mmCIF file of C-alpha atoms in Angstrom:
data_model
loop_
_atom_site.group_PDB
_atom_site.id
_atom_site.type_symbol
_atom_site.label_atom_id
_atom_site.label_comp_id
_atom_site.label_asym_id
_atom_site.label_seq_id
_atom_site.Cartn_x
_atom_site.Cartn_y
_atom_site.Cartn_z
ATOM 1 C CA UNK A 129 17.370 8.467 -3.316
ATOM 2 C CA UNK A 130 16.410 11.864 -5.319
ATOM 3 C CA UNK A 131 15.478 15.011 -3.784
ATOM 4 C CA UNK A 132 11.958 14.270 -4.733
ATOM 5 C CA UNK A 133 11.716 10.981 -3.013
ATOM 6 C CA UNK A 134 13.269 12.614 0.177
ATOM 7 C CA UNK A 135 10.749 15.049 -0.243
ATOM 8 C CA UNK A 136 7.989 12.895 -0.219
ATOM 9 C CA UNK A 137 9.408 10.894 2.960
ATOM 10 C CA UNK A 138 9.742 14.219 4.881
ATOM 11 C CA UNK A 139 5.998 15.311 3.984
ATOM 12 C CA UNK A 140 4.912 11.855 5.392
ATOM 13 C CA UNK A 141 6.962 12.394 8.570
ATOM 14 C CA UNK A 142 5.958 15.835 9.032
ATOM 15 C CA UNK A 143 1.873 14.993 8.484
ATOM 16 C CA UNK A 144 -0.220 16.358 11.348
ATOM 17 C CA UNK A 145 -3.413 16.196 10.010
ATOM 18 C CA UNK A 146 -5.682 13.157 11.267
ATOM 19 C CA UNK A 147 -3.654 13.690 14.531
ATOM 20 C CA UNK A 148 -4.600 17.150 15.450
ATOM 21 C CA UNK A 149 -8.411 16.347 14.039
ATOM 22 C CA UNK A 150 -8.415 13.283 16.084
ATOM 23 C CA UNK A 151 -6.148 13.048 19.152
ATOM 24 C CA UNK A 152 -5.406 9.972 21.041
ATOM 25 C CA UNK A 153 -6.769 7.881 17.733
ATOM 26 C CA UNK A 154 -3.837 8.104 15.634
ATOM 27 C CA UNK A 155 -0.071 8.723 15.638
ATOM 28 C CA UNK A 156 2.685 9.355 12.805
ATOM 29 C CA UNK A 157 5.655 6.818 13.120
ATOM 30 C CA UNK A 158 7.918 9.949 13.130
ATOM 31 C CA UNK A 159 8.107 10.348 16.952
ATOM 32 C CA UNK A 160 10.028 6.972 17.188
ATOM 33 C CA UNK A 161 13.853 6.997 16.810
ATOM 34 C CA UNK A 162 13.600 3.956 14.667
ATOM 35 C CA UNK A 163 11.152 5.305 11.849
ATOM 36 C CA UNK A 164 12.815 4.723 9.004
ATOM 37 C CA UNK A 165 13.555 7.722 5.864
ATOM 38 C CA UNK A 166 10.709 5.469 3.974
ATOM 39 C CA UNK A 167 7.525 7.009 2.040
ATOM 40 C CA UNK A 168 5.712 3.608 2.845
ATOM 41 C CA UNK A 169 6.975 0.961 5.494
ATOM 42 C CA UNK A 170 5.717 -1.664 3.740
ATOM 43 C CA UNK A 171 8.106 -0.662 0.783
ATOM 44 C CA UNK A 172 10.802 -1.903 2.982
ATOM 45 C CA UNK A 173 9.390 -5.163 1.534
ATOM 46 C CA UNK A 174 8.192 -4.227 -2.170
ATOM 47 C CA UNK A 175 9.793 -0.670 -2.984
ATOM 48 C CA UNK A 176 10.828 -0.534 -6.387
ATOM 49 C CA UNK A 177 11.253 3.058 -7.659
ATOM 50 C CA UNK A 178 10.222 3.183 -11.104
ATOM 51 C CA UNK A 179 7.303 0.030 -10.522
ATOM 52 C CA UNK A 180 5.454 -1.645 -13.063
ATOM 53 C CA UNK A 181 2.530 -1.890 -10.146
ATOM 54 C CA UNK A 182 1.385 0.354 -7.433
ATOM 55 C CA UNK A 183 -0.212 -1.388 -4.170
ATOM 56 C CA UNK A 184 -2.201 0.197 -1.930
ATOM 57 C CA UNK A 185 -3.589 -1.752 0.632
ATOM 58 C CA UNK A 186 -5.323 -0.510 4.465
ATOM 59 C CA UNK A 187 -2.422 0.018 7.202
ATOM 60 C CA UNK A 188 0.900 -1.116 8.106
ATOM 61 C CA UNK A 189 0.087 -1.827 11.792
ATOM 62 C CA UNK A 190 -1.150 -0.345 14.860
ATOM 63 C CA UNK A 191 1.087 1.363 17.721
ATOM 64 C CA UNK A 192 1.790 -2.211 19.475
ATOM 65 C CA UNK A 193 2.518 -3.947 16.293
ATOM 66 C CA UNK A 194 5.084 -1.001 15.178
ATOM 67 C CA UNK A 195 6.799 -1.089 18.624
ATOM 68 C CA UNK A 196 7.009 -4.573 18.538
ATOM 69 C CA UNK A 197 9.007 -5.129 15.151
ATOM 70 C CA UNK A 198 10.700 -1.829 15.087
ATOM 71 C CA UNK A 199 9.360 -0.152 11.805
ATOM 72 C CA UNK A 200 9.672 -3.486 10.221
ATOM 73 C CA UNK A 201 7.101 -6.187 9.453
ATOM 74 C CA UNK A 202 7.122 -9.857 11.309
ATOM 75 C CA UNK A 203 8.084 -12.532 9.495
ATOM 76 C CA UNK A 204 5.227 -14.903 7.812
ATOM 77 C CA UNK A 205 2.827 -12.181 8.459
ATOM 78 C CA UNK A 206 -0.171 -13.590 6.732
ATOM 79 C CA UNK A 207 -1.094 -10.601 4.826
ATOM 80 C CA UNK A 208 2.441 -10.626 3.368
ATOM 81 C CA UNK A 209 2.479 -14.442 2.921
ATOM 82 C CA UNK A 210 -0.929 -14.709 1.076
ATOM 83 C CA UNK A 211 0.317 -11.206 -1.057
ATOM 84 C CA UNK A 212 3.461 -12.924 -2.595
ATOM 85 C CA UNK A 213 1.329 -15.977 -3.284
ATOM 86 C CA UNK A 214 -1.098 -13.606 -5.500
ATOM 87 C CA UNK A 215 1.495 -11.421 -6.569
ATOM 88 C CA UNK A 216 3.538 -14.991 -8.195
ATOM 89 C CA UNK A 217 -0.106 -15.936 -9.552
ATOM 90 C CA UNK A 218 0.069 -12.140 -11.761
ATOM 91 C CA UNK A 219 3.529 -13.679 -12.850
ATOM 92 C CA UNK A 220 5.843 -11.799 -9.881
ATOM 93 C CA UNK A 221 7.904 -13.284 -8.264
ATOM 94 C CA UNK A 222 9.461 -11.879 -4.644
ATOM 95 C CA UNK A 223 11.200 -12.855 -1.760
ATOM 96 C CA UNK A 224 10.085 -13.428 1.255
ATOM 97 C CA UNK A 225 8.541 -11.100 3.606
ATOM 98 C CA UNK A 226 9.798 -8.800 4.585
ATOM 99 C CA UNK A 227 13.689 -9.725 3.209
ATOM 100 C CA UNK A 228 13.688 -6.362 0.793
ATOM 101 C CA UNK A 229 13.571 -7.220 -2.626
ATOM 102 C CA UNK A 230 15.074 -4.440 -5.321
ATOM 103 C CA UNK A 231 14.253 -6.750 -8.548
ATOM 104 C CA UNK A 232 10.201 -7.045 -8.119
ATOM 105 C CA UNK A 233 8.859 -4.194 -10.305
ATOM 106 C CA UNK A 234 6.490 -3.475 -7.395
ATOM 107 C CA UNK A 235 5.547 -0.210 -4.601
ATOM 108 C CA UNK A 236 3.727 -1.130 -1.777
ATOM 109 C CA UNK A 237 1.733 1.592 0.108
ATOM 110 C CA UNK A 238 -1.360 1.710 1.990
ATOM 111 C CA UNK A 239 -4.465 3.744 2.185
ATOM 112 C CA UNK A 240 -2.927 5.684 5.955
ATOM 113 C CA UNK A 241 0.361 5.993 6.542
ATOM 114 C CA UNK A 242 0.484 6.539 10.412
ATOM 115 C CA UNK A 243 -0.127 4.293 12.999
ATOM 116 C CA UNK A 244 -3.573 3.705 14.426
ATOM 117 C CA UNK A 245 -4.227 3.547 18.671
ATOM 118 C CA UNK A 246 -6.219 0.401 19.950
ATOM 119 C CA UNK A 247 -6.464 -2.943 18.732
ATOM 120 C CA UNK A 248 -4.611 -4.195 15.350
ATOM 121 C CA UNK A 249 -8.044 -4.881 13.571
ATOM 122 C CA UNK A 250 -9.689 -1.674 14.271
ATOM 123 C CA UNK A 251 -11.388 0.383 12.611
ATOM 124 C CA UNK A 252 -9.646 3.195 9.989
ATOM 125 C CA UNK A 253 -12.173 6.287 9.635
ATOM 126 C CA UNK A 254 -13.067 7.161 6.064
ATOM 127 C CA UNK A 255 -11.624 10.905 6.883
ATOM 128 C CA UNK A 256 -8.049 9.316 7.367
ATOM 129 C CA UNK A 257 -8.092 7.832 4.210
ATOM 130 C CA UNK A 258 -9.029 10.910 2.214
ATOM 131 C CA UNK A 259 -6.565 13.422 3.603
ATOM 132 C CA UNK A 260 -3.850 10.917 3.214
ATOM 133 C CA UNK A 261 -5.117 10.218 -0.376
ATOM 134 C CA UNK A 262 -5.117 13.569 -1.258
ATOM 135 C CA UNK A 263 -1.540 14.729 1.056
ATOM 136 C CA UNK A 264 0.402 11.588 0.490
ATOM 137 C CA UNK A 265 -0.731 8.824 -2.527
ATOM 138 C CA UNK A 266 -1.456 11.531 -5.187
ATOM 139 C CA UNK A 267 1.965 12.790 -4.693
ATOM 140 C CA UNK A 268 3.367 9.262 -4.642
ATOM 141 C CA UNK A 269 1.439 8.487 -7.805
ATOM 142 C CA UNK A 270 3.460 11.524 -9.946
ATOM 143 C CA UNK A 271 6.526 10.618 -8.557
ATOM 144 C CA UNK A 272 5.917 6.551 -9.048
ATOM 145 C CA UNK A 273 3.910 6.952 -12.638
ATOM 146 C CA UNK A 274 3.305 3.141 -12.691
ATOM 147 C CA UNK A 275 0.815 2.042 -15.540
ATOM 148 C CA UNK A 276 -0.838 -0.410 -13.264
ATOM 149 C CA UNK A 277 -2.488 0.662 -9.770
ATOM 150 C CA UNK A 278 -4.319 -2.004 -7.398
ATOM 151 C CA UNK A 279 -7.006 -0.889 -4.025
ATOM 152 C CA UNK A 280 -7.058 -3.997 -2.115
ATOM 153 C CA UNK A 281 -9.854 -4.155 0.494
ATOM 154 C CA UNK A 282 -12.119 -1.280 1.208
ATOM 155 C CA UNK A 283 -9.528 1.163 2.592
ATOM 156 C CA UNK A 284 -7.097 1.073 -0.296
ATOM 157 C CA UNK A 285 -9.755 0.766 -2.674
ATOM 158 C CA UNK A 286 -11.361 4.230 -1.038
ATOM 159 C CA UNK A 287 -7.745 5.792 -1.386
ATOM 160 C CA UNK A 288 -6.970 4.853 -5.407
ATOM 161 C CA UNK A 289 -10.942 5.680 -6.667
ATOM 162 C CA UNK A 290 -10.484 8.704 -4.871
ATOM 163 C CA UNK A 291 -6.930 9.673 -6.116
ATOM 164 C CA UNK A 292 -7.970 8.585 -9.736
ATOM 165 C CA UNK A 293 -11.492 10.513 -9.517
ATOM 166 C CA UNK A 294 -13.110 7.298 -10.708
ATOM 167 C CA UNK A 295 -16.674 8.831 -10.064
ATOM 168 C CA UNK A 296 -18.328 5.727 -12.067
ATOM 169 C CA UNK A 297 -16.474 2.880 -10.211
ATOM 170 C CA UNK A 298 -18.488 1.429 -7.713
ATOM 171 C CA UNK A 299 -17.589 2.705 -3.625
ATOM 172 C CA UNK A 300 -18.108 -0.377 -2.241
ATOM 173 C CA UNK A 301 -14.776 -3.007 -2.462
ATOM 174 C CA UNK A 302 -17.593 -5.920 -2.633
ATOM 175 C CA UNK A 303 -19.200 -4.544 -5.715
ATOM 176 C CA UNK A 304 -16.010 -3.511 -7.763
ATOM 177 C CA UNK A 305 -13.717 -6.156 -6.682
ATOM 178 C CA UNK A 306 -12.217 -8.166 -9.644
ATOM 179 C CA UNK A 307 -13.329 -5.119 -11.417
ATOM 180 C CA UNK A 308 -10.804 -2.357 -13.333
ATOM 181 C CA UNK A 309 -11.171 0.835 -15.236
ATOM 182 C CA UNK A 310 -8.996 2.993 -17.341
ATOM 183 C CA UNK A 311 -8.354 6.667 -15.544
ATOM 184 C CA UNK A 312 -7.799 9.475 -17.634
ATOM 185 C CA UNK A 313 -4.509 9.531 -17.271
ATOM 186 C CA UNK A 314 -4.270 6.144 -18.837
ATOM 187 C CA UNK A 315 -3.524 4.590 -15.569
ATOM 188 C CA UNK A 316 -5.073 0.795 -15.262
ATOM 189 C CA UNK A 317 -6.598 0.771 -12.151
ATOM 190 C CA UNK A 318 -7.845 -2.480 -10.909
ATOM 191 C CA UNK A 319 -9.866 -3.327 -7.186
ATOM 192 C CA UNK A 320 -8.901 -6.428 -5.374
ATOM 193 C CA UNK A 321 -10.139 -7.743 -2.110
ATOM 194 C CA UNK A 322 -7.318 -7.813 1.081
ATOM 195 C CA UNK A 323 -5.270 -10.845 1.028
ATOM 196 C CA UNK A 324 -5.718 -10.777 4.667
ATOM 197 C CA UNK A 325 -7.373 -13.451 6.934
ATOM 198 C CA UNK A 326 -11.054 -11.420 6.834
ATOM 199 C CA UNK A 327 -10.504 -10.573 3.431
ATOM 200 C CA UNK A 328 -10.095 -13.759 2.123
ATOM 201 C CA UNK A 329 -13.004 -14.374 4.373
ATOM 202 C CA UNK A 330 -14.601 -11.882 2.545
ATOM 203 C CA UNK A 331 -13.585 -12.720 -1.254
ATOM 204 C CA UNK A 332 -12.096 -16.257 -1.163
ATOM 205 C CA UNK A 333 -8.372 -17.012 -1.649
ATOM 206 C CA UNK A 334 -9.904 -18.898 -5.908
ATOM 207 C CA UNK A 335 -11.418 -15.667 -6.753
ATOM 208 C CA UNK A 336 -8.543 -13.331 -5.617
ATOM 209 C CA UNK A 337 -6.095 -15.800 -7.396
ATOM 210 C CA UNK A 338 -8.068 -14.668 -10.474
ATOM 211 C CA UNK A 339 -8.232 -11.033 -10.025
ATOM 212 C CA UNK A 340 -4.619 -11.403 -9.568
ATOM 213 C CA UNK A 341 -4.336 -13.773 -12.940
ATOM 214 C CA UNK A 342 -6.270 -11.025 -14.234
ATOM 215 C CA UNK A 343 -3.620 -8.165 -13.107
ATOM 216 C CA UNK A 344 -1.180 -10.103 -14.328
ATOM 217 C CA UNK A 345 -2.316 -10.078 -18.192
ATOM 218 C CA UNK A 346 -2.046 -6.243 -17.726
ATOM 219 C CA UNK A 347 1.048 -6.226 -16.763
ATOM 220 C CA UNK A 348 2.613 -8.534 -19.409
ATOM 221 C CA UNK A 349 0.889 -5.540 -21.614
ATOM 222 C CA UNK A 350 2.981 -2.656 -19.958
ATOM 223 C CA UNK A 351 6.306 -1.809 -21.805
ATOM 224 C CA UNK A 352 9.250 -2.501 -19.726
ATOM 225 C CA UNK A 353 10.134 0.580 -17.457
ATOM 226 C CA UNK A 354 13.131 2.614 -18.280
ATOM 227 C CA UNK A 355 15.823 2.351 -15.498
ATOM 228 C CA UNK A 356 15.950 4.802 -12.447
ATOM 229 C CA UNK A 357 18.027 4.656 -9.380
ATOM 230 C CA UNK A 358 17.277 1.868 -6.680
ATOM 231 C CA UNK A 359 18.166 1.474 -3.071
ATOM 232 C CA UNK A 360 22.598 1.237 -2.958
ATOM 233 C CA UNK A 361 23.043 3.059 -5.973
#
């Protein structure tokens, strides 16, 4: 790891903000022993340092969910299950969740990274998403540079047209899903529903497998990435 990637993990374990604002609602994975030094927990999956793509979907999990699997994500968790299927259909291929894989020019993220009180499918408020937009993914963005971003569902969309300033995208995931613009950084930002059970409820798994078709053209566009450090070395 480099001192900027360290930085970036203690910034995320040091966050107070939606906590203090909203006590009882939220809590940052920090005050278990078994957080791991990670920026994202879902890059213990997909954590490539120097990606090709940036994801940035809703949440890892709730309290329960975290406490449960220890930091770490279950086995043949659907959302990870129907993700590698897309992901393979934009021409990636990955092991299986959550066995880490180093080769997969992929980051994972999502749109809050601490842990949310209540029920697994509750609700995220929008104020979450923006301060850890603005205190936590626009950092990760200059650190990751990747040429090709993705907002899946409404949350992560929210948190990558914000960081982006995409002022003429549309707010709403259901009208700019399958959708992508060019920021003015010249980052390719694309919005794709969640590959989760509602959002494939939502936008079915045949249209998703095109956005993701679609993401995949991109990338074959994107010159290979020069080689930084990954995890071991």
């Amino acid at each position: 790891m480099t001192p900027a990637y360290d930085a970036l993990v203690a910034a995320r374990k040091a966050c107070r903000i939606c906590i203090e604002r909203y006590p009882g609602r939220i809590r940052n994975c920090a005050e278990f022993d078994y957080d791991p030094n990670v920026i994202s927990h879902w890059e213990q999956w997909l954590g490539h340092k120097n990606p090709k793509l940036l994801i940035v979907g809703q949440d890892f999990a709730n309290v329960d969910y975290f406490v449960r699997y220890r930091g770490r994500d279950e086995p043949h968790n659907k959302t990870n299950d129907n993700l590698q299927q897309l992901l393979a259909a934009a021409g990636i291929q990955t092991t299986n969740p959550p066995e880490p894989d180093l080769e997969a020019p992929v980051f994972a993220s999502n749109s809050i990274l601490c842990l949310k009180e209540g029920r697994m499918n509750g609700s995220i408020l929008s104020s979450w998403v923006n301060s850890c937009a603005d205190a936590h993914l626009a950092p990760l963005v200059r650190y990751l540079k990747p040429p090709v971003v993705v907002g899946m569902g409404s949350n992560g969309w929210r948190a990558v047209r914000r960081v982006f300033a995409l002022a003429d995208a549309p707010p709403r995931i259901s009208h700019a899903a399958g959708d992508d613009w060019v920021a003015l950084d010249g980052t390719r930002v694309f919005a794709v529903g969640h590959p989760g059970p509602l959002g494939l409820t939502n936008r079915p798994l045949p249209q998703q497998l095109a956005d993701w078709r679609h993401i995949g053209a991109a990338l074959s566009a994107t010159s290979a990435p020069a080689h930084h450090p990954q995890y071991g070395e």
